[in-house]
Amino acid sequence: MTTPRRIVIVGTGLAGATAAATLRERGFDGEVTIFGRQSHDPYELPPLSKAIMLGSTDEPDWVRPAGYYPDHAIDLRLSTIITALRPAEHRVVEADDTEHPYDRLLLATGSRPRTLPGFDGPGVHTLRTLDDSLALRAALKPGARVVIVGAGWIGCEVAAAARTHGAEVTVIDPLPQPLLSVLGEEIAAVFRDLHAEHGVTLRLGTKATGLATQDGARVVRLDDGSELPADVVVVGAGAVPSTGLAEQAGLELAAGGVAVDAALRTSAPDVYAVGDIAAHDHPRHDGRVRVEHWSNAKEQGAHVAGNLLGGDEPYTAEPYFFSDQYDLGCEYRGLADPARDELTVRGTTASREFIAFWRRDGRVTAALNVNAWDDGDALQALVDNRAQVSAQQLAEADLGELAAGAR
């Protein structure tokens, strides 16, 4: 494989910007151009639902400091939309038909918030960008009636921030527990009780069907026939991978994203994909893995730089994310299926200081530490090595020794 001289990146989020910076850190001295529709320099998303939403800062965590991109000869094209990809010609095309050739191309187009029919207009918010976060924070006033549609991670974090600001909060979700599909019943109940104790009204097992106006005020209608007054509505119904460019170009799609091999290559020559859109043939997992978490974007962006320069290294890192809600902080490593994996809890969920493990065929598939911060390296090793350990060992043994034995 020849060394490229011109690398184009579509997507100015964490994955794309990290890839560009890593190319320079690896000594690449060719052209690097990043195109993206957002107007801000590249930034990380976690603070949008955490520190910014809580009001402790007005700025996100920037991927690189101000001035980094021109100082490192990275051509950062903000507020620029790429409308077409022509793999056979090795070109991308802007909305005004300007064409840009490439030797290697990286697609890092991320996701957009999922919208719901009947939920639009003034006072309806989604959360994906810095501007979204600042606008929503401004609406979270004391006494404001906030209705959140969706009890996933974003919905739960926004609920915690809204209560911290003194808003009246109701969370609606069709599932009987928040975060149920990710954590399973026993651990999801921890988050249900947490929010209930902080004054959140939970309308679980109920579906929001749309908005209406009643006596001049906005209300959210539910499928049980009830209506909730709402000054602020937040749609936290997940995200949709932005795969339109890849689809238009005829790239192979899979698992809701762009199919990539172990080394993050797409089906088109010299085209790679990372982050939210990458449906990855992960060497450690059955089937394709598509992960929308912050760490995946960052780590895949850094990893793919070597392959853009001619490498062929598989990406093997396990998914990781963290969440902060009120006085509960947690980290999750790995990828469990609560419907079929066996749960072991070290400590007690009632104390909200515990570690949850999931095992399949006796091997650790994931670990969640809640307000327990001393064993991160051990948990990572147990997940990375798919350690074969018993439930009793996970509950009682020294985790450092277990991890050392798993290597």
GROMACS .gro file of C-alpha atoms in nm:
model
  407
    1MET     CA    1   0.000   0.000   0.000
    2THR     CA    2   0.145   0.333  -0.105
    3THR     CA    3   0.184   0.617   0.142
    4PRO     CA    4  -0.091   0.876   0.094
    5ARG     CA    5  -0.020   1.243   0.037
    6ARG     CA    6  -0.376   1.375   0.070
    7ILE     CA    7  -0.610   1.261   0.347
    8VAL     CA    8  -0.965   1.393   0.370
    9ILE     CA    9  -1.182   1.353   0.681
   10VAL     CA   10  -1.557   1.412   0.674
   11GLY     CA   11  -1.675   1.497   1.023
   12THR     CA   12  -1.543   1.758   1.266
   13GLY     CA   13  -1.644   1.575   1.582
   14LEU     CA   14  -1.422   1.395   1.830
   15ALA     CA   15  -1.342   1.099   1.603
   16GLY     CA   16  -1.245   1.303   1.297
   17ALA     CA   17  -1.046   1.565   1.486
   18THR     CA   18  -0.862   1.301   1.690
   19ALA     CA   19  -0.769   1.117   1.371
   20ALA     CA   20  -0.632   1.438   1.217
   21ALA     CA   21  -0.426   1.524   1.524
   22THR     CA   22  -0.292   1.170   1.550
   23LEU     CA   23  -0.182   1.178   1.186
   24ARG     CA   24   0.037   1.477   1.267
   25GLU     CA   25   0.161   1.318   1.588
   26ARG     CA   26   0.268   1.017   1.382
   27GLY     CA   27   0.473   1.242   1.159
   28PHE     CA   28   0.249   1.256   0.854
   29ASP     CA   29   0.344   1.569   0.657
   30GLY     CA   30   0.095   1.546   0.372
   31GLU     CA   31  -0.234   1.732   0.333
   32VAL     CA   32  -0.502   1.683   0.598
   33THR     CA   33  -0.843   1.842   0.543
   34ILE     CA   34  -1.146   1.806   0.773
   35PHE     CA   35  -1.495   1.900   0.656
   36GLY     CA   36  -1.787   1.939   0.894
   37ARG     CA   37  -2.123   2.108   0.918
   38GLN     CA   38  -2.081   2.241   1.272
   39SER     CA   39  -1.957   2.597   1.329
   40HIS     CA   40  -1.750   2.536   1.643
   41ASP     CA   41  -1.403   2.388   1.666
   42PRO     CA   42  -1.418   2.013   1.740
   43TYR     CA   43  -1.528   1.930   2.094
   44GLU     CA   44  -1.620   1.632   2.310
   45LEU     CA   45  -1.984   1.556   2.383
   46PRO     CA   46  -1.999   1.433   2.748
   47PRO     CA   47  -1.997   1.782   2.908
   48LEU     CA   48  -2.308   1.875   2.710
   49SER     CA   49  -2.529   1.668   2.940
   50LYS     CA   50  -2.307   1.704   3.247
   51ALA     CA   51  -2.095   2.009   3.335
   52ILE     CA   52  -2.248   2.247   3.082
   53MET     CA   53  -2.603   2.137   3.159
   54LEU     CA   54  -2.536   2.180   3.530
   55GLY     CA   55  -2.395   2.528   3.472
   56SER     CA   56  -2.045   2.469   3.605
   57THR     CA   57  -1.895   2.571   3.270
   58ASP     CA   58  -2.003   2.732   2.945
   59GLU     CA   59  -1.753   2.549   2.728
   60PRO     CA   60  -1.710   2.186   2.629
   61ASP     CA   61  -1.383   1.997   2.637
   62TRP     CA   62  -1.218   2.101   2.311
   63VAL     CA   63  -1.046   1.816   2.125
   64ARG     CA   64  -0.740   2.039   2.079
   65PRO     CA   65  -0.668   2.394   2.203
   66ALA     CA   66  -0.755   2.703   2.001
   67GLY     CA   67  -0.508   2.749   1.717
   68TYR     CA   68  -0.399   2.385   1.709
   69TYR     CA   69  -0.533   2.313   1.362
   70PRO     CA   70  -0.366   2.598   1.169
   71ASP     CA   71  -0.051   2.554   1.377
   72HIS     CA   72  -0.033   2.192   1.258
   73ALA     CA   73  -0.131   2.257   0.896
   74ILE     CA   74  -0.470   2.090   0.937
   75ASP     CA   75  -0.723   2.253   0.705
   76LEU     CA   76  -1.035   2.267   0.921
   77ARG     CA   77  -1.340   2.352   0.709
   78LEU     CA   78  -1.623   2.435   0.948
   79SER     CA   79  -1.984   2.498   0.838
   80THR     CA   80  -1.912   2.295   0.526
   81ILE     CA   81  -2.142   2.018   0.406
   82ILE     CA   82  -2.015   1.731   0.192
   83THR     CA   83  -2.306   1.610  -0.018
   84ALA     CA   84  -2.152   1.335  -0.229
   85LEU     CA   85  -1.880   1.073  -0.218
   86ARG     CA   86  -1.740   0.929  -0.541
   87PRO     CA   87  -1.523   0.635  -0.440
   88ALA     CA   88  -1.427   0.536  -0.794
   89GLU     CA   89  -1.288   0.884  -0.853
   90HIS     CA   90  -1.147   0.928  -0.502
   91ARG     CA   91  -1.337   1.253  -0.457
   92VAL     CA   92  -1.584   1.418  -0.221
   93VAL     CA   93  -1.817   1.695  -0.331
   94GLU     CA   94  -1.945   2.001  -0.144
   95ALA     CA   95  -2.298   2.138  -0.168
   96ASP     CA   96  -2.178   2.396  -0.423
   97ASP     CA   97  -2.032   2.116  -0.640
   98THR     CA   98  -1.672   2.191  -0.541
   99GLU     CA   99  -1.478   1.865  -0.563
  100HIS     CA  100  -1.195   1.756  -0.336
  101PRO     CA  101  -0.967   1.464  -0.428
  102TYR     CA  102  -0.823   1.228  -0.171
  103ASP     CA  103  -0.579   0.939  -0.146
  104ARG     CA  104  -0.744   0.813   0.174
  105LEU     CA  105  -1.080   0.915   0.313
  106LEU     CA  106  -1.216   0.886   0.665
  107LEU     CA  107  -1.589   0.905   0.732
  108ALA     CA  108  -1.659   1.027   1.084
  109THR     CA  109  -2.002   1.178   1.035
  110GLY     CA  110  -2.142   1.083   1.376
  111SER     CA  111  -2.511   1.083   1.461
  112ARG     CA  112  -2.808   1.315   1.480
  113PRO     CA  113  -3.076   1.312   1.750
  114ARG     CA  114  -3.370   1.085   1.681
  115THR     CA  115  -3.688   1.286   1.638
  116LEU     CA  116  -4.041   1.169   1.714
  117PRO     CA  117  -4.355   1.237   1.510
  118GLY     CA  118  -4.565   1.506   1.671
  119PHE     CA  119  -4.278   1.652   1.874
  120ASP     CA  120  -4.157   1.977   1.723
  121GLY     CA  121  -4.194   2.350   1.760
  122PRO     CA  122  -4.095   2.605   2.026
  123GLY     CA  123  -3.999   2.461   2.362
  124VAL     CA  124  -3.903   2.120   2.221
  125HIS     CA  125  -3.535   2.032   2.264
  126THR     CA  126  -3.293   1.762   2.160
  127LEU     CA  127  -2.936   1.736   2.285
  128ARG     CA  128  -2.650   1.676   2.048
  129THR     CA  129  -2.455   2.000   2.005
  130LEU     CA  130  -2.305   2.274   2.219
  131ASP     CA  131  -2.578   2.512   2.105
  132ASP     CA  132  -2.842   2.252   2.200
  133SER     CA  133  -2.693   2.224   2.548
  134LEU     CA  134  -2.677   2.598   2.613
  135ALA     CA  135  -3.032   2.651   2.486
  136LEU     CA  136  -3.171   2.371   2.701
  137ARG     CA  137  -2.983   2.484   3.010
  138ALA     CA  138  -3.133   2.831   2.974
  139ALA     CA  139  -3.480   2.674   2.980
  140LEU     CA  140  -3.423   2.472   3.297
  141LYS     CA  141  -3.548   2.737   3.537
  142PRO     CA  142  -3.676   2.680   3.890
  143GLY     CA  143  -4.036   2.565   3.873
  144ALA     CA  144  -4.031   2.500   3.499
  145ARG     CA  145  -4.235   2.194   3.406
  146VAL     CA  146  -3.992   1.973   3.214
  147VAL     CA  147  -4.112   1.658   3.038
  148ILE     CA  148  -3.840   1.424   2.911
  149VAL     CA  149  -3.934   1.163   2.653
  150GLY     CA  150  -3.687   0.879   2.692
  151ALA     CA  151  -3.518   0.728   2.999
  152GLY     CA  152  -3.183   0.640   2.843
  153TRP     CA  153  -2.850   0.789   2.949
  154ILE     CA  154  -2.922   1.133   2.801
  155GLY     CA  155  -3.273   1.143   2.944
  156CYS     CA  156  -3.150   1.045   3.290
  157GLU     CA  157  -2.863   1.295   3.290
  158VAL     CA  158  -3.088   1.578   3.172
  159ALA     CA  159  -3.341   1.485   3.440
  160ALA     CA  160  -3.071   1.509   3.707
  161ALA     CA  161  -2.955   1.847   3.577
  162ALA     CA  162  -3.310   1.980   3.555
  163ARG     CA  163  -3.385   1.880   3.914
  164THR     CA  164  -3.058   2.041   4.023
  165HIS     CA  165  -3.183   2.365   3.865
  166GLY     CA  166  -3.511   2.333   4.057
  167ALA     CA  167  -3.734   2.233   3.765
  168GLU     CA  168  -4.030   1.999   3.801
  169VAL     CA  169  -3.939   1.690   3.601
  170THR     CA  170  -4.136   1.404   3.451
  171VAL     CA  171  -3.966   1.126   3.255
  172ILE     CA  172  -4.167   0.910   3.013
  173ASP     CA  173  -4.050   0.580   2.869
  174PRO     CA  174  -4.231   0.277   2.723
  175LEU     CA  175  -4.005   0.039   2.917
  176PRO     CA  176  -4.083  -0.041   3.281
  177GLN     CA  177  -3.739   0.075   3.403
  178PRO     CA  178  -3.492   0.342   3.294
  179LEU     CA  179  -3.187   0.200   3.112
  180LEU     CA  180  -3.348  -0.144   3.118
  181SER     CA  181  -3.211  -0.274   2.789
  182VAL     CA  182  -2.855  -0.181   2.888
  183LEU     CA  183  -2.848  -0.279   3.255
  184GLY     CA  184  -3.126  -0.531   3.316
  185GLU     CA  185  -3.393  -0.516   3.586
  186GLU     CA  186  -3.188  -0.528   3.906
  187ILE     CA  187  -2.938  -0.256   3.814
  188ALA     CA  188  -3.192  -0.043   3.627
  189ALA     CA  189  -3.394  -0.032   3.950
  190VAL     CA  190  -3.105   0.155   4.113
  191PHE     CA  191  -3.149   0.441   3.866
  192ARG     CA  192  -3.527   0.431   3.895
  193ASP     CA  193  -3.508   0.471   4.271
  194LEU     CA  194  -3.235   0.735   4.244
  195HIS     CA  195  -3.449   0.963   4.030
  196ALA     CA  196  -3.764   0.900   4.231
  197GLU     CA  197  -3.583   0.998   4.551
  198HIS     CA  198  -3.473   1.322   4.386
  199GLY     CA  199  -3.830   1.416   4.303
  200VAL     CA  200  -3.855   1.304   3.940
  201THR     CA  201  -4.198   1.176   3.840
  202LEU     CA  202  -4.149   0.857   3.639
  203ARG     CA  203  -4.415   0.755   3.390
  204LEU     CA  204  -4.264   0.423   3.291
  205GLY     CA  205  -4.435   0.163   3.076
  206THR     CA  206  -4.606   0.455   2.902
  207LYS     CA  207  -4.559   0.601   2.556
  208ALA     CA  208  -4.571   0.971   2.466
  209THR     CA  209  -4.785   1.016   2.155
  210GLY     CA  210  -4.749   1.385   2.075
  211LEU     CA  211  -4.802   1.746   2.174
  212ALA     CA  212  -5.122   1.945   2.200
  213THR     CA  213  -5.240   2.284   2.325
  214GLN     CA  214  -5.491   2.297   2.606
  215ASP     CA  215  -5.622   2.629   2.737
  216GLY     CA  216  -5.331   2.801   2.569
  217ALA     CA  217  -5.068   2.578   2.732
  218ARG     CA  218  -4.858   2.297   2.584
  219VAL     CA  219  -4.930   1.944   2.700
  220VAL     CA  220  -4.768   1.608   2.625
  221ARG     CA  221  -5.020   1.337   2.546
  222LEU     CA  222  -4.964   0.980   2.663
  223ASP     CA  223  -5.103   0.656   2.528
  224ASP     CA  224  -5.299   0.598   2.849
  225GLY     CA  225  -5.508   0.905   2.769
  226SER     CA  226  -5.346   1.136   3.022
  227GLU     CA  227  -5.185   1.473   2.947
  228LEU     CA  228  -4.886   1.642   3.112
  229PRO     CA  229  -4.842   2.022   3.114
  230ALA     CA  230  -4.499   2.106   2.975
  231ASP     CA  231  -4.305   2.431   2.962
  232VAL     CA  232  -4.004   2.240   2.826
  233VAL     CA  233  -4.004   1.914   2.632
  234VAL     CA  234  -3.683   1.715   2.583
  235VAL     CA  235  -3.679   1.434   2.329
  236GLY     CA  236  -3.414   1.187   2.443
  237ALA     CA  237  -3.504   0.901   2.213
  238GLY     CA  238  -3.154   0.806   2.106
  239ALA     CA  239  -2.954   0.892   1.797
  240VAL     CA  240  -2.956   0.805   1.429
  241PRO     CA  241  -2.618   0.736   1.262
  242SER     CA  242  -2.547   0.982   0.980
  243THR     CA  243  -2.487   0.726   0.707
  244GLY     CA  244  -2.642   0.916   0.415
  245LEU     CA  245  -2.312   0.992   0.244
  246ALA     CA  246  -2.199   0.630   0.263
  247GLU     CA  247  -2.536   0.502   0.147
  248GLN     CA  248  -2.541   0.740  -0.150
  249ALA     CA  249  -2.197   0.615  -0.251
  250GLY     CA  250  -2.303   0.251  -0.238
  251LEU     CA  251  -2.089   0.148   0.058
  252GLU     CA  252  -2.195  -0.166   0.241
  253LEU     CA  253  -2.418  -0.097   0.538
  254ALA     CA  254  -2.481  -0.323   0.839
  255ALA     CA  255  -2.618  -0.309   1.194
  256GLY     CA  256  -2.756   0.039   1.139
  257GLY     CA  257  -2.420   0.181   1.030
  258VAL     CA  258  -2.141   0.157   0.775
  259ALA     CA  259  -1.986  -0.188   0.761
  260VAL     CA  260  -1.614  -0.183   0.843
  261ASP     CA  261  -1.367  -0.467   0.886
  262ALA     CA  262  -1.149  -0.523   1.191
  263ALA     CA  263  -0.910  -0.249   1.075
  264LEU     CA  264  -1.200  -0.001   1.022
  265ARG     CA  265  -1.196  -0.018   0.639
  266THR     CA  266  -1.524   0.016   0.452
  267SER     CA  267  -1.622  -0.178   0.141
  268ALA     CA  268  -1.477   0.099  -0.081
  269PRO     CA  269  -1.102   0.113  -0.150
  270ASP     CA  270  -0.915   0.370   0.061
  271VAL     CA  271  -1.227   0.466   0.259
  272TYR     CA  272  -1.244   0.414   0.636
  273ALA     CA  273  -1.517   0.485   0.891
  274VAL     CA  274  -1.508   0.541   1.267
  275GLY     CA  275  -1.723   0.650   1.558
  276ASP     CA  276  -2.101   0.632   1.573
  277ILE     CA  277  -2.142   0.519   1.213
  278ALA     CA  278  -1.891   0.233   1.220
  279ALA     CA  279  -2.050  -0.113   1.232
  280HIS     CA  280  -1.728  -0.285   1.328
  281ASP     CA  281  -1.630  -0.646   1.272
  282HIS     CA  282  -1.486  -0.653   1.623
  283PRO     CA  283  -1.234  -0.934   1.680
  284ARG     CA  284  -1.361  -0.994   2.035
  285HIS     CA  285  -1.734  -1.002   1.969
  286ASP     CA  286  -1.978  -1.208   1.767
  287GLY     CA  287  -2.129  -1.008   1.485
  288ARG     CA  288  -2.081  -0.638   1.426
  289VAL     CA  289  -2.047  -0.387   1.706
  290ARG     CA  290  -2.164  -0.028   1.666
  291VAL     CA  291  -2.098   0.195   1.966
  292GLU     CA  292  -2.211   0.556   2.012
  293HIS     CA  293  -2.005   0.639   2.320
  294TRP     CA  294  -1.743   0.910   2.361
  295SER     CA  295  -1.450   0.674   2.417
  296ASN     CA  296  -1.524   0.477   2.102
  297ALA     CA  297  -1.505   0.791   1.887
  298LYS     CA  298  -1.183   0.901   2.053
  299GLU     CA  299  -1.008   0.564   2.049
  300GLN     CA  300  -1.114   0.466   1.699
  301GLY     CA  301  -1.010   0.808   1.570
  302ALA     CA  302  -0.663   0.765   1.717
  303HIS     CA  303  -0.634   0.405   1.602
  304VAL     CA  304  -0.742   0.457   1.242
  305ALA     CA  305  -0.465   0.713   1.182
  306GLY     CA  306  -0.210   0.435   1.161
  307ASN     CA  307  -0.421   0.242   0.912
  308LEU     CA  308  -0.479   0.553   0.699
  309LEU     CA  309  -0.101   0.566   0.669
  310GLY     CA  310  -0.081   0.208   0.547
  311GLY     CA  311  -0.120  -0.002   0.857
  312ASP     CA  312  -0.351  -0.301   0.900
  313GLU     CA  313  -0.399  -0.317   1.274
  314PRO     CA  314  -0.736  -0.443   1.404
  315TYR     CA  315  -0.919  -0.226   1.655
  316THR     CA  316  -0.977  -0.438   1.965
  317ALA     CA  317  -1.067  -0.194   2.245
  318GLU     CA  318  -1.377  -0.267   2.451
  319PRO     CA  319  -1.658  -0.011   2.477
  320TYR     CA  320  -1.642   0.228   2.772
  321PHE     CA  321  -1.864   0.508   2.899
  322PHE     CA  322  -1.937   0.699   3.217
  323SER     CA  323  -2.231   0.881   3.366
  324ASP     CA  324  -2.290   1.128   3.650
  325GLN     CA  325  -2.637   1.172   3.799
  326TYR     CA  326  -2.682   1.362   4.127
  327ASP     CA  327  -2.435   1.200   4.368
  328LEU     CA  328  -2.406   0.880   4.163
  329GLY     CA  329  -2.113   0.830   3.931
  330CYS     CA  330  -2.051   0.517   3.730
  331GLU     CA  331  -1.831   0.364   3.461
  332TYR     CA  332  -1.923   0.080   3.227
  333ARG     CA  333  -1.673  -0.139   3.044
  334GLY     CA  334  -1.746  -0.409   2.790
  335LEU     CA  335  -2.065  -0.512   2.618
  336ALA     CA  336  -2.322  -0.722   2.800
  337ASP     CA  337  -2.657  -0.860   2.699
  338PRO     CA  338  -2.857  -0.847   3.025
  339ALA     CA  339  -3.123  -1.070   2.875
  340ARG     CA  340  -2.886  -1.367   2.859
  341ASP     CA  341  -2.577  -1.280   3.067
  342GLU     CA  342  -2.555  -1.376   3.434
  343LEU     CA  343  -2.537  -1.084   3.678
  344THR     CA  344  -2.315  -1.080   3.986
  345VAL     CA  345  -2.314  -0.782   4.224
  346ARG     CA  346  -2.014  -0.711   4.445
  347GLY     CA  347  -2.146  -0.507   4.737
  348THR     CA  348  -2.509  -0.402   4.760
  349THR     CA  349  -2.720  -0.203   4.518
  350ALA     CA  350  -2.904  -0.045   4.811
  351SER     CA  351  -2.584   0.132   4.918
  352ARG     CA  352  -2.529   0.267   4.565
  353GLU     CA  353  -2.165   0.172   4.604
  354PHE     CA  354  -2.109  -0.153   4.420
  355ILE     CA  355  -1.969  -0.327   4.115
  356ALA     CA  356  -2.191  -0.524   3.878
  357PHE     CA  357  -2.044  -0.794   3.656
  358TRP     CA  358  -2.205  -0.975   3.365
  359ARG     CA  359  -2.082  -1.318   3.257
  360ARG     CA  360  -2.158  -1.540   2.960
  361ASP     CA  361  -2.043  -1.903   2.963
  362GLY     CA  362  -1.847  -1.820   3.276
  363ARG     CA  363  -1.655  -1.532   3.117
  364VAL     CA  364  -1.682  -1.164   3.206
  365THR     CA  365  -1.852  -0.963   2.931
  366ALA     CA  366  -1.896  -0.629   3.112
  367ALA     CA  367  -1.848  -0.450   3.442
  368LEU     CA  368  -2.020  -0.145   3.591
  369ASN     CA  369  -1.867   0.031   3.891
  370VAL     CA  370  -2.103   0.262   4.079
  371ASN     CA  371  -1.944   0.509   4.325
  372ALA     CA  372  -1.653   0.263   4.349
  373TRP     CA  373  -1.331   0.398   4.202
  374ASP     CA  374  -1.042   0.182   4.323
  375ASP     CA  375  -1.052  -0.110   4.081
  376GLY     CA  376  -1.072   0.045   3.733
  377ASP     CA  377  -0.758  -0.123   3.599
  378ALA     CA  378  -0.864  -0.460   3.735
  379LEU     CA  379  -1.211  -0.426   3.585
  380GLN     CA  380  -1.062  -0.332   3.250
  381ALA     CA  381  -0.835  -0.637   3.254
  382LEU     CA  382  -1.118  -0.871   3.351
  383VAL     CA  383  -1.330  -0.741   3.061
  384ASP     CA  384  -1.044  -0.723   2.809
  385ASN     CA  385  -0.939  -1.080   2.878
  386ARG     CA  386  -1.291  -1.220   2.905
  387ALA     CA  387  -1.175  -1.365   3.234
  388GLN     CA  388  -1.320  -1.702   3.321
  389VAL     CA  389  -1.412  -1.666   3.687
  390SER     CA  390  -1.693  -1.777   3.914
  391ALA     CA  391  -1.965  -1.556   4.055
  392GLN     CA  392  -1.826  -1.618   4.404
  393GLN     CA  393  -1.480  -1.500   4.298
  394LEU     CA  394  -1.621  -1.180   4.151
  395ALA     CA  395  -1.820  -1.113   4.466
  396GLU     CA  396  -1.552  -1.194   4.723
  397ALA     CA  397  -1.198  -1.232   4.584
  398ASP     CA  398  -0.935  -0.962   4.547
  399LEU     CA  399  -1.005  -0.810   4.207
  400GLY     CA  400  -0.642  -0.720   4.143
  401GLU     CA  401  -0.538  -1.081   4.191
  402LEU     CA  402  -0.824  -1.203   3.971
  403ALA     CA  403  -0.721  -0.962   3.697
  404ALA     CA  404  -0.355  -1.063   3.723
  405GLY     CA  405  -0.454  -1.427   3.683
  406ALA     CA  406  -0.662  -1.344   3.377
  407ARG     CA  407  -0.377  -1.196   3.177
   0.00000   0.00000   0.00000
